[in-house]
């Protein structure tokens, strides 16, 4: 079976993608500098799957390390997940984001060009849409982009770089996947999200309140123009997302993909859930109350973000299967079994 390179494959989303690729029969090489992950995720994936992935510790900004990888392995396609992803840090340290996300991606694409590796899937984010008006919800891929922070800008830049390289590279085909809000964990509870330090995002924060590591959930704003006043997002189970990557690779390596094109595809469920919906679903999953209080709005948050995922269904034959209850149950199973993550 074809061999797939997953950059950032030891991370939250990457570890689930690698597992799903292995279980679909692909061989996988993981390249990750472990700056935001643990090699334990890859060891566990190896135990859970049909065949262990090859793990290479390295940095996407290191062209020589990438040359050695591509010389040692006949890679059919790259899934490029490696990068930095904290919105707040990208505002205070934009240079890190331009270096790792933009310069790192360019270094990777140059190595692919040197070694004749012509198929790439890029992990982008719905954040590239910026602050679209609530009337545009659910958003399809035609909604104009307009990222409002350096993280989102780097994601859009890499989309554009990959699109331009693909448009002229003989035999090149790529896909940009724009994820909405990935949450949950593999249903075994063996792998999951393991944020270093203070968790910025809703699911990991609630998970830490549920284990007693944090005292109380702050609900950022209950005066939004939504049915219960709290902001709405399109949460997507990480295993649905992982399956979407397998479909993306099947598509790129199959007969339907068109040379020199880089389609952009939203990966979301198409259904929104409010912060209060999420809080209630977590209490149901845990079977106990989770302390919460209303706090002021968080700067930069929009009222509603929701995907129109029709294109993913039509082009890739993919749609999300798991609902909010399953996302909370699986996330909780992982957190309860691993209260300190991989540490
Ligand atoms: P993560 O931090 O868990 O995974 C990223 C991985 O990349 C980590 O294992 C990290 O060690 C590795 N990495 C970072 N810099 C590297 C470098 N210079 N060289 C090699 N490896 C490096 O994050 P995640 O949530 O799994 O996100 C994966 C991708 O999906 C990222 O590109 C992120 O921007 C994108 N994304 C994530 C979300 C989300 O909410 N989690 C939403 C949309 C898009
Ligand atoms: N929220 C709270 N309390 C918290 C944390 C979050 O009320 O402690 C609220 C937020 O205000 C927001 C919602 O929960 O209304 C979701 O917040 P997250 O931080 O989990 O997710 P965001 O939608 O803000 O952003 C995430 C990623 C971005 C990515 C975006 C779209 O952090 O990188 O999804 O994919 F771009």
CSV table of C-alpha atoms and ligand atoms in Angstrom, one decimal:
chain,number,residue,atom,x,y,z
A,1,UNK,CA,0.0,0.0,0.0
A,2,UNK,CA,1.2,3.6,-0.6
A,3,UNK,CA,3.3,5.2,2.1
A,4,UNK,CA,2.0,8.5,3.6
A,5,UNK,CA,4.1,11.1,5.4
A,6,UNK,CA,2.2,12.8,8.3
A,7,UNK,CA,4.1,15.8,9.5
A,8,UNK,CA,2.9,16.7,13.0
A,9,UNK,CA,1.6,13.1,13.2
A,10,UNK,CA,2.3,12.8,17.0
A,11,UNK,CA,-0.1,15.7,17.8
A,12,UNK,CA,-3.8,15.6,18.7
A,13,UNK,CA,-5.3,15.4,15.3
A,14,UNK,CA,-2.2,13.8,13.7
A,15,UNK,CA,-2.3,10.7,16.0
A,16,UNK,CA,-5.9,10.0,15.1
A,17,UNK,CA,-5.2,10.5,11.4
A,18,UNK,CA,-2.2,8.1,11.6
A,19,UNK,CA,-4.3,5.5,13.3
A,20,UNK,CA,-7.1,5.7,10.7
A,21,UNK,CA,-4.6,5.6,7.8
A,22,UNK,CA,-2.9,2.5,9.3
A,23,UNK,CA,-6.3,0.8,9.8
A,24,UNK,CA,-7.2,1.6,6.2
A,25,UNK,CA,-4.1,-0.2,5.0
A,26,UNK,CA,-1.7,2.7,4.3
A,27,UNK,CA,1.9,2.7,5.6
A,28,UNK,CA,2.7,5.8,7.5
A,29,UNK,CA,5.8,7.8,8.4
A,30,UNK,CA,5.4,10.4,11.1
A,31,UNK,CA,7.8,13.4,11.2
A,32,UNK,CA,7.4,15.6,14.3
A,33,UNK,CA,9.7,17.6,16.5
A,34,UNK,CA,7.6,16.8,19.6
A,35,UNK,CA,7.4,20.5,20.5
A,36,UNK,CA,3.7,20.1,21.4
A,37,UNK,CA,3.3,16.3,21.7
A,38,UNK,CA,4.7,13.1,23.1
A,39,UNK,CA,6.1,10.1,21.4
A,40,UNK,CA,3.8,8.1,23.6
A,41,UNK,CA,0.9,8.9,21.3
A,42,UNK,CA,2.7,7.2,18.4
A,43,UNK,CA,3.7,4.2,20.6
A,44,UNK,CA,0.0,3.8,21.5
A,45,UNK,CA,-1.1,4.2,17.9
A,46,UNK,CA,1.3,1.4,17.0
A,47,UNK,CA,-0.2,-0.9,19.6
A,48,UNK,CA,-3.8,-0.1,18.5
A,49,UNK,CA,-3.3,-0.5,14.7
A,50,UNK,CA,-2.5,-3.1,12.1
A,51,UNK,CA,1.1,-1.9,11.7
A,52,UNK,CA,3.2,0.5,13.6
A,53,UNK,CA,4.1,3.8,11.9
A,54,UNK,CA,7.7,4.8,11.4
A,55,UNK,CA,8.6,7.7,13.7
A,56,UNK,CA,11.3,10.3,12.8
A,57,UNK,CA,11.9,13.1,15.2
A,58,UNK,CA,12.6,16.3,13.2
A,59,UNK,CA,11.7,19.8,12.3
A,60,UNK,CA,9.9,20.8,9.1
A,61,UNK,CA,12.3,23.8,8.9
A,62,UNK,CA,15.3,21.3,8.5
A,63,UNK,CA,15.6,20.6,4.8
A,64,UNK,CA,18.4,18.1,5.2
A,65,UNK,CA,16.3,16.0,7.6
A,66,UNK,CA,13.5,16.1,5.1
A,67,UNK,CA,15.9,15.1,2.3
A,68,UNK,CA,17.0,12.1,4.4
A,69,UNK,CA,13.4,11.1,5.0
A,70,UNK,CA,12.4,11.3,1.3
A,71,UNK,CA,15.6,9.4,0.3
A,72,UNK,CA,14.8,6.6,2.8
A,73,UNK,CA,11.1,6.4,2.1
A,74,UNK,CA,9.1,6.2,-1.1
A,75,UNK,CA,6.3,8.7,-0.1
A,76,UNK,CA,3.1,8.7,-2.2
A,77,UNK,CA,1.5,11.7,-0.4
A,78,UNK,CA,2.1,14.1,2.5
A,79,UNK,CA,-0.5,15.1,5.1
A,80,UNK,CA,0.9,18.3,6.5
A,81,UNK,CA,-0.4,18.8,10.0
A,82,UNK,CA,2.8,20.2,11.7
A,83,UNK,CA,2.6,23.7,12.9
A,84,UNK,CA,1.8,26.1,15.8
A,85,UNK,CA,-1.9,26.7,16.5
A,86,UNK,CA,-2.4,29.0,19.6
A,87,UNK,CA,-4.3,32.1,18.4
A,88,UNK,CA,-3.2,34.2,21.5
A,89,UNK,CA,0.5,33.3,21.2
A,90,UNK,CA,0.3,34.2,17.5
A,91,UNK,CA,-0.7,37.7,18.4
A,92,UNK,CA,2.1,38.1,21.0
A,93,UNK,CA,4.8,36.2,19.0
A,94,UNK,CA,3.8,36.5,15.3
A,95,UNK,CA,7.4,35.8,14.3
A,96,UNK,CA,7.2,32.2,15.6
A,97,UNK,CA,4.1,31.6,13.5
A,98,UNK,CA,5.6,33.0,10.3
A,99,UNK,CA,8.7,30.9,10.9
A,100,UNK,CA,7.2,27.5,11.8
A,101,UNK,CA,3.9,27.7,9.8
A,102,UNK,CA,5.0,29.6,6.7
A,103,UNK,CA,8.8,29.1,6.4
A,104,UNK,CA,8.4,25.5,7.7
A,105,UNK,CA,5.8,24.7,5.1
A,106,UNK,CA,7.8,26.2,2.3
A,107,UNK,CA,10.8,24.1,3.4
A,108,UNK,CA,8.6,21.0,3.3
A,109,UNK,CA,7.2,21.8,-0.1
A,110,UNK,CA,10.7,22.5,-1.5
A,111,UNK,CA,11.8,19.1,-0.2
A,112,UNK,CA,8.8,17.5,-1.9
A,113,UNK,CA,9.8,19.3,-5.2
A,114,UNK,CA,13.3,18.0,-4.9
A,115,UNK,CA,12.2,14.4,-4.4
A,116,UNK,CA,9.3,14.3,-6.8
A,117,UNK,CA,6.6,13.9,-4.1
A,118,UNK,CA,3.6,15.5,-5.8
A,119,UNK,CA,0.5,15.0,-3.6
A,120,UNK,CA,-0.2,17.1,-0.5
A,121,UNK,CA,-3.0,17.6,2.0
A,122,UNK,CA,-2.8,20.7,4.1
A,123,UNK,CA,-4.4,21.1,7.6
A,124,UNK,CA,-6.0,24.5,7.4
A,125,UNK,CA,-8.6,26.0,9.6
A,126,UNK,CA,-12.0,27.6,9.4
A,127,UNK,CA,-10.3,30.6,11.1
A,128,UNK,CA,-9.2,31.7,7.6
A,129,UNK,CA,-12.8,33.0,7.2
A,130,UNK,CA,-12.2,35.6,9.9
A,131,UNK,CA,-15.4,37.3,11.1
A,132,UNK,CA,-18.1,36.6,8.5
A,133,UNK,CA,-21.6,37.9,9.1
A,134,UNK,CA,-24.0,35.5,10.9
A,135,UNK,CA,-26.2,35.5,7.7
A,136,UNK,CA,-23.5,33.6,5.8
A,137,UNK,CA,-23.9,30.6,8.1
A,138,UNK,CA,-23.5,27.8,7.4
A,139,UNK,CA,-20.4,28.8,5.5
A,140,UNK,CA,-19.4,27.1,2.3
A,141,UNK,CA,-15.9,27.4,0.8
A,142,UNK,CA,-16.9,30.5,-1.3
A,143,UNK,CA,-17.3,32.7,1.8
A,144,UNK,CA,-14.5,35.3,1.4
A,145,UNK,CA,-11.4,34.7,3.6
A,146,UNK,CA,-10.2,37.4,6.0
A,147,UNK,CA,-8.2,36.1,8.9
A,148,UNK,CA,-8.0,38.4,11.8
A,149,UNK,CA,-4.9,37.1,13.7
A,150,UNK,CA,-1.4,36.0,12.7
A,151,UNK,CA,-2.3,32.3,13.1
A,152,UNK,CA,-5.1,32.6,10.6
A,153,UNK,CA,-3.0,34.6,8.3
A,154,UNK,CA,-0.3,31.9,8.2
A,155,UNK,CA,-2.9,29.3,7.5
A,156,UNK,CA,-4.2,31.3,4.5
A,157,UNK,CA,-0.7,32.0,3.3
A,158,UNK,CA,0.2,28.3,3.3
A,159,UNK,CA,-3.0,27.5,1.4
A,160,UNK,CA,-1.9,30.0,-1.2
A,161,UNK,CA,1.7,28.8,-1.4
A,162,UNK,CA,0.5,25.2,-1.9
A,163,UNK,CA,-2.1,26.2,-4.5
A,164,UNK,CA,0.6,28.1,-6.5
A,165,UNK,CA,3.2,25.3,-6.3
A,166,UNK,CA,0.5,22.7,-7.3
A,167,UNK,CA,-0.7,24.9,-10.2
A,168,UNK,CA,2.6,24.6,-12.1
A,169,UNK,CA,4.2,21.4,-10.7
A,170,UNK,CA,3.8,18.6,-13.3
A,171,UNK,CA,1.6,15.9,-11.8
A,172,UNK,CA,1.0,17.8,-8.6
A,173,UNK,CA,-2.4,17.5,-6.9
A,174,UNK,CA,-3.3,18.9,-3.5
A,175,UNK,CA,-6.1,19.4,-1.1
A,176,UNK,CA,-6.7,22.0,1.5
A,177,UNK,CA,-8.9,20.9,4.4
A,178,UNK,CA,-10.4,23.6,6.6
A,179,UNK,CA,-11.3,22.1,10.0
A,180,UNK,CA,-14.0,23.6,12.1
A,181,UNK,CA,-13.7,22.7,15.9
A,182,UNK,CA,-12.0,19.3,16.3
A,183,UNK,CA,-12.8,17.7,19.7
A,184,UNK,CA,-13.3,14.3,21.3
A,185,UNK,CA,-10.8,11.4,21.2
A,186,UNK,CA,-10.5,7.8,20.0
A,187,UNK,CA,-13.2,5.8,21.6
A,188,UNK,CA,-10.6,3.5,23.3
A,189,UNK,CA,-9.5,6.4,25.5
A,190,UNK,CA,-5.9,5.6,24.6
A,191,UNK,CA,-5.1,8.7,22.6
A,192,UNK,CA,-6.5,12.3,22.8
A,193,UNK,CA,-5.8,16.0,23.2
A,194,UNK,CA,-3.0,16.8,25.7
A,195,UNK,CA,-2.6,20.6,25.9
A,196,UNK,CA,0.6,21.9,27.5
A,197,UNK,CA,-0.2,24.5,30.1
A,198,UNK,CA,-3.4,26.4,30.3
A,199,UNK,CA,-6.1,25.1,27.9
A,200,UNK,CA,-7.5,27.8,25.7
A,201,UNK,CA,-10.2,25.8,24.1
A,202,UNK,CA,-13.6,24.8,25.4
A,203,UNK,CA,-13.4,21.0,25.4
A,204,UNK,CA,-10.0,20.6,27.0
A,205,UNK,CA,-10.9,23.2,29.6
A,206,UNK,CA,-14.2,21.5,30.6
A,207,UNK,CA,-12.3,18.2,30.7
A,208,UNK,CA,-9.9,19.6,33.3
A,209,UNK,CA,-12.8,21.0,35.4
A,210,UNK,CA,-14.3,17.5,35.2
A,211,UNK,CA,-11.1,15.9,36.6
A,212,UNK,CA,-10.8,18.6,39.3
A,213,UNK,CA,-7.6,20.2,37.8
A,214,UNK,CA,-9.5,23.4,37.2
A,215,UNK,CA,-12.2,24.8,39.5
A,216,UNK,CA,-14.9,26.3,37.3
A,217,UNK,CA,-15.7,26.8,33.6
A,218,UNK,CA,-16.1,30.4,32.5
A,219,UNK,CA,-18.8,30.7,29.9
A,220,UNK,CA,-17.5,33.6,27.8
A,221,UNK,CA,-20.6,35.7,27.3
A,222,UNK,CA,-24.3,35.0,27.5
A,223,UNK,CA,-25.4,38.1,25.6
A,224,UNK,CA,-24.8,36.9,22.0
A,225,UNK,CA,-27.7,36.9,19.6
A,226,UNK,CA,-28.3,33.1,19.8
A,227,UNK,CA,-31.2,31.2,21.4
A,228,UNK,CA,-29.5,30.8,24.8
A,229,UNK,CA,-27.2,33.8,24.5
A,230,UNK,CA,-23.9,31.8,24.2
A,231,UNK,CA,-21.7,31.5,21.1
A,232,UNK,CA,-22.2,28.7,18.6
A,233,UNK,CA,-19.5,26.5,17.0
A,234,UNK,CA,-19.4,23.5,14.7
A,235,UNK,CA,-17.7,20.9,16.9
A,236,UNK,CA,-16.4,17.8,14.9
A,237,UNK,CA,-15.3,14.5,16.4
A,238,UNK,CA,-11.6,14.0,15.8
A,239,UNK,CA,-12.3,10.4,14.4
A,240,UNK,CA,-14.7,11.9,11.8
A,241,UNK,CA,-11.9,14.3,11.0
A,242,UNK,CA,-9.4,11.5,10.7
A,243,UNK,CA,-11.7,9.6,8.4
A,244,UNK,CA,-11.9,12.7,6.3
A,245,UNK,CA,-8.1,12.6,5.8
A,246,UNK,CA,-8.2,9.0,4.6
A,247,UNK,CA,-10.9,10.0,2.1
A,248,UNK,CA,-8.7,13.0,1.0
A,249,UNK,CA,-5.8,10.7,0.4
A,250,UNK,CA,-8.0,8.1,-1.4
A,251,UNK,CA,-9.2,11.0,-3.6
A,252,UNK,CA,-5.7,12.4,-4.3
A,253,UNK,CA,-4.3,9.0,-5.2
A,254,UNK,CA,-7.4,8.0,-7.2
A,255,UNK,CA,-8.6,8.8,-10.7
A,256,UNK,CA,-10.9,11.7,-9.9
A,257,UNK,CA,-8.3,14.2,-8.7
A,258,UNK,CA,-7.2,16.7,-11.3
A,259,UNK,CA,-3.6,17.7,-11.9
A,260,UNK,CA,-2.5,21.2,-10.9
A,261,UNK,CA,-5.6,21.8,-8.8
A,262,UNK,CA,-6.0,22.4,-5.1
A,263,UNK,CA,-9.6,22.1,-4.0
A,264,UNK,CA,-10.5,23.6,-0.7
A,265,UNK,CA,-12.9,21.5,1.5
A,266,UNK,CA,-14.6,22.4,4.8
A,267,UNK,CA,-14.6,19.6,7.4
A,268,UNK,CA,-17.4,20.2,9.9
A,269,UNK,CA,-20.7,18.6,10.8
A,270,UNK,CA,-23.0,21.4,9.6
A,271,UNK,CA,-24.6,21.6,13.0
A,272,UNK,CA,-23.9,24.2,15.6
A,273,UNK,CA,-23.8,23.8,19.4
A,274,UNK,CA,-23.7,26.6,21.9
A,275,UNK,CA,-21.4,26.8,24.9
A,276,UNK,CA,-24.4,25.9,27.1
A,277,UNK,CA,-25.2,23.0,24.9
A,278,UNK,CA,-21.7,21.7,25.2
A,279,UNK,CA,-21.7,22.2,29.0
A,280,UNK,CA,-24.9,20.2,29.3
A,281,UNK,CA,-23.7,17.4,27.0
A,282,UNK,CA,-20.5,17.2,29.2
A,283,UNK,CA,-22.6,16.8,32.4
A,284,UNK,CA,-24.6,14.1,30.7
A,285,UNK,CA,-21.4,12.3,29.6
A,286,UNK,CA,-19.8,12.5,33.0
A,287,UNK,CA,-22.9,11.9,35.1
A,288,UNK,CA,-22.2,14.7,37.5
A,289,UNK,CA,-22.4,18.5,37.6
A,290,UNK,CA,-19.6,20.6,36.2
A,291,UNK,CA,-19.2,24.0,37.9
A,292,UNK,CA,-19.7,26.9,35.5
A,293,UNK,CA,-20.3,30.6,35.6
A,294,UNK,CA,-21.0,33.3,33.1
A,295,UNK,CA,-18.0,35.6,32.5
A,296,UNK,CA,-17.4,38.5,30.1
A,297,UNK,CA,-17.1,37.8,26.4
A,298,UNK,CA,-13.6,36.8,25.2
A,299,UNK,CA,-12.0,39.3,22.8
A,300,UNK,CA,-12.1,38.2,19.2
A,301,UNK,CA,-14.9,35.7,19.5
A,302,UNK,CA,-17.6,35.6,16.9
A,303,UNK,CA,-21.3,34.8,17.5
A,304,UNK,CA,-21.5,31.7,15.3
A,305,UNK,CA,-19.2,29.6,13.2
A,306,UNK,CA,-20.8,26.7,11.3
A,307,UNK,CA,-19.7,24.7,8.2
A,308,UNK,CA,-21.6,23.9,5.1
A,309,UNK,CA,-19.9,20.6,4.5
A,310,UNK,CA,-21.7,19.7,1.2
A,311,UNK,CA,-18.6,19.8,-0.9
A,312,UNK,CA,-16.9,17.2,1.4
A,313,UNK,CA,-19.8,14.9,0.8
A,314,UNK,CA,-19.9,15.5,-3.0
A,315,UNK,CA,-16.2,15.4,-3.7
A,316,UNK,CA,-14.8,13.1,-1.0
A,317,UNK,CA,-17.8,11.0,-0.2
A,318,UNK,CA,-17.3,12.0,3.4
A,319,UNK,CA,-19.7,13.3,6.1
A,320,UNK,CA,-19.5,13.4,9.9
A,321,UNK,CA,-21.2,10.6,11.8
A,322,UNK,CA,-20.7,11.4,15.4
A,323,UNK,CA,-22.9,13.7,17.5
A,324,UNK,CA,-22.1,16.0,20.4
A,325,UNK,CA,-22.9,13.3,23.0
A,326,UNK,CA,-20.3,11.0,21.5
A,327,UNK,CA,-17.7,13.8,21.3
A,328,UNK,CA,-18.2,14.4,25.0
A,329,UNK,CA,-18.3,10.7,26.0
A,330,UNK,CA,-15.1,9.9,24.1
A,331,UNK,CA,-13.2,13.1,25.3
A,332,UNK,CA,-14.2,12.3,28.9
A,333,UNK,CA,-13.1,8.6,28.6
A,334,UNK,CA,-9.7,9.8,27.4
A,335,UNK,CA,-9.4,12.5,30.1
A,336,UNK,CA,-10.6,10.3,32.9
A,337,UNK,CA,-8.1,7.5,32.0
A,338,UNK,CA,-5.3,10.0,31.4
A,339,UNK,CA,-5.9,13.0,33.8
A,340,UNK,CA,-2.3,14.2,33.2
A,341,UNK,CA,-2.4,13.4,29.5
A,342,UNK,CA,0.6,11.5,28.3
A,343,UNK,CA,2.7,12.7,31.2
B,1,LIG,P1,-0.9,19.7,17.8
B,1,LIG,O1,-0.1,20.8,18.4
B,1,LIG,O2,-1.4,18.7,18.8
B,1,LIG,O3,-0.2,19.0,16.6
B,1,LIG,C1,0.8,19.7,15.8
B,1,LIG,C2,2.0,18.8,15.8
B,1,LIG,O4,3.0,19.5,15.0
B,1,LIG,C3,2.6,18.6,17.2
B,1,LIG,O5,2.8,17.2,17.4
B,1,LIG,C4,3.9,19.4,17.2
B,1,LIG,O6,4.9,18.7,18.0
B,1,LIG,C5,4.3,19.3,15.7
B,1,LIG,N1,5.1,20.4,15.3
B,1,LIG,C6,5.0,21.8,15.6
B,1,LIG,N2,6.0,22.4,15.1
B,1,LIG,C7,6.8,21.6,14.3
B,1,LIG,C8,7.9,21.7,13.5
B,1,LIG,N3,8.5,22.9,13.4
B,1,LIG,N4,8.4,20.6,12.9
B,1,LIG,C9,7.8,19.4,13.1
B,1,LIG,N5,6.7,19.2,13.9
B,1,LIG,C10,6.2,20.3,14.5
B,1,LIG,O7,-2.2,20.4,17.1
B,1,LIG,P2,-3.4,19.8,16.4
B,1,LIG,O8,-4.6,20.3,17.1
B,1,LIG,O9,-3.3,18.3,16.2
B,1,LIG,O10,-3.4,20.5,15.0
B,1,LIG,C11,-2.8,19.9,13.8
B,1,LIG,C12,-3.0,20.8,12.6
B,1,LIG,O11,-4.3,21.1,12.4
B,1,LIG,C13,-2.3,22.2,12.8
B,1,LIG,O12,-1.7,22.5,11.6
B,1,LIG,C14,-3.4,23.1,13.2
B,1,LIG,O13,-3.1,24.4,12.8
B,1,LIG,C15,-4.5,22.5,12.4
B,1,LIG,N6,-5.8,22.9,13.0
B,1,LIG,C16,-6.1,22.6,14.3
B,1,LIG,C17,-7.4,22.9,14.8
B,1,LIG,C18,-7.7,22.6,16.3
B,1,LIG,O14,-8.6,23.2,16.8
B,1,LIG,N7,-7.0,21.7,16.9
B,1,LIG,C19,-8.3,23.6,14.0
B,1,LIG,C20,-8.0,23.8,12.7
B,1,LIG,C21,-6.8,23.5,12.2
B,2,LIG,N1,-15.3,29.2,25.6
B,2,LIG,C1,-15.8,29.4,26.8
B,2,LIG,N2,-15.0,29.1,27.9
B,2,LIG,C2,-13.7,28.6,27.8
B,2,LIG,C3,-13.2,28.4,26.5
B,2,LIG,C4,-14.1,28.7,25.4
B,2,LIG,O1,-16.9,29.9,27.0
B,2,LIG,O2,-13.1,28.4,28.8
B,2,LIG,C5,-16.2,29.5,24.4
B,2,LIG,C6,-15.5,30.5,23.4
B,2,LIG,O3,-15.8,31.8,23.9
B,2,LIG,C7,-16.2,30.1,22.1
B,2,LIG,C8,-16.4,28.6,22.3
B,2,LIG,O4,-16.3,28.3,23.6
B,2,LIG,O5,-17.5,30.7,22.1
B,2,LIG,C9,-15.4,27.8,21.5
B,2,LIG,O6,-14.1,28.2,21.9
B,2,LIG,P1,-12.8,27.4,21.5
B,2,LIG,O7,-11.6,28.2,22.1
B,2,LIG,O8,-12.9,26.0,21.9
B,2,LIG,O9,-12.8,27.5,19.9
B,2,LIG,P2,-12.8,28.7,18.9
B,2,LIG,O10,-14.0,28.5,18.0
B,2,LIG,O11,-12.6,30.0,19.6
B,2,LIG,O12,-11.4,28.4,18.0
B,2,LIG,C10,-11.0,27.1,17.6
B,2,LIG,C11,-9.5,27.0,17.5
B,2,LIG,C12,-9.0,27.9,16.4
B,2,LIG,C13,-9.7,27.5,15.1
B,2,LIG,C14,-11.2,27.6,15.3
B,2,LIG,C15,-12.0,27.3,14.1
B,2,LIG,O13,-8.9,27.5,18.7
B,2,LIG,O14,-7.7,27.7,16.2
B,2,LIG,O15,-11.6,26.8,16.4
B,2,LIG,O16,-11.5,26.1,13.6
B,2,LIG,F1,-9.4,28.3,14.2
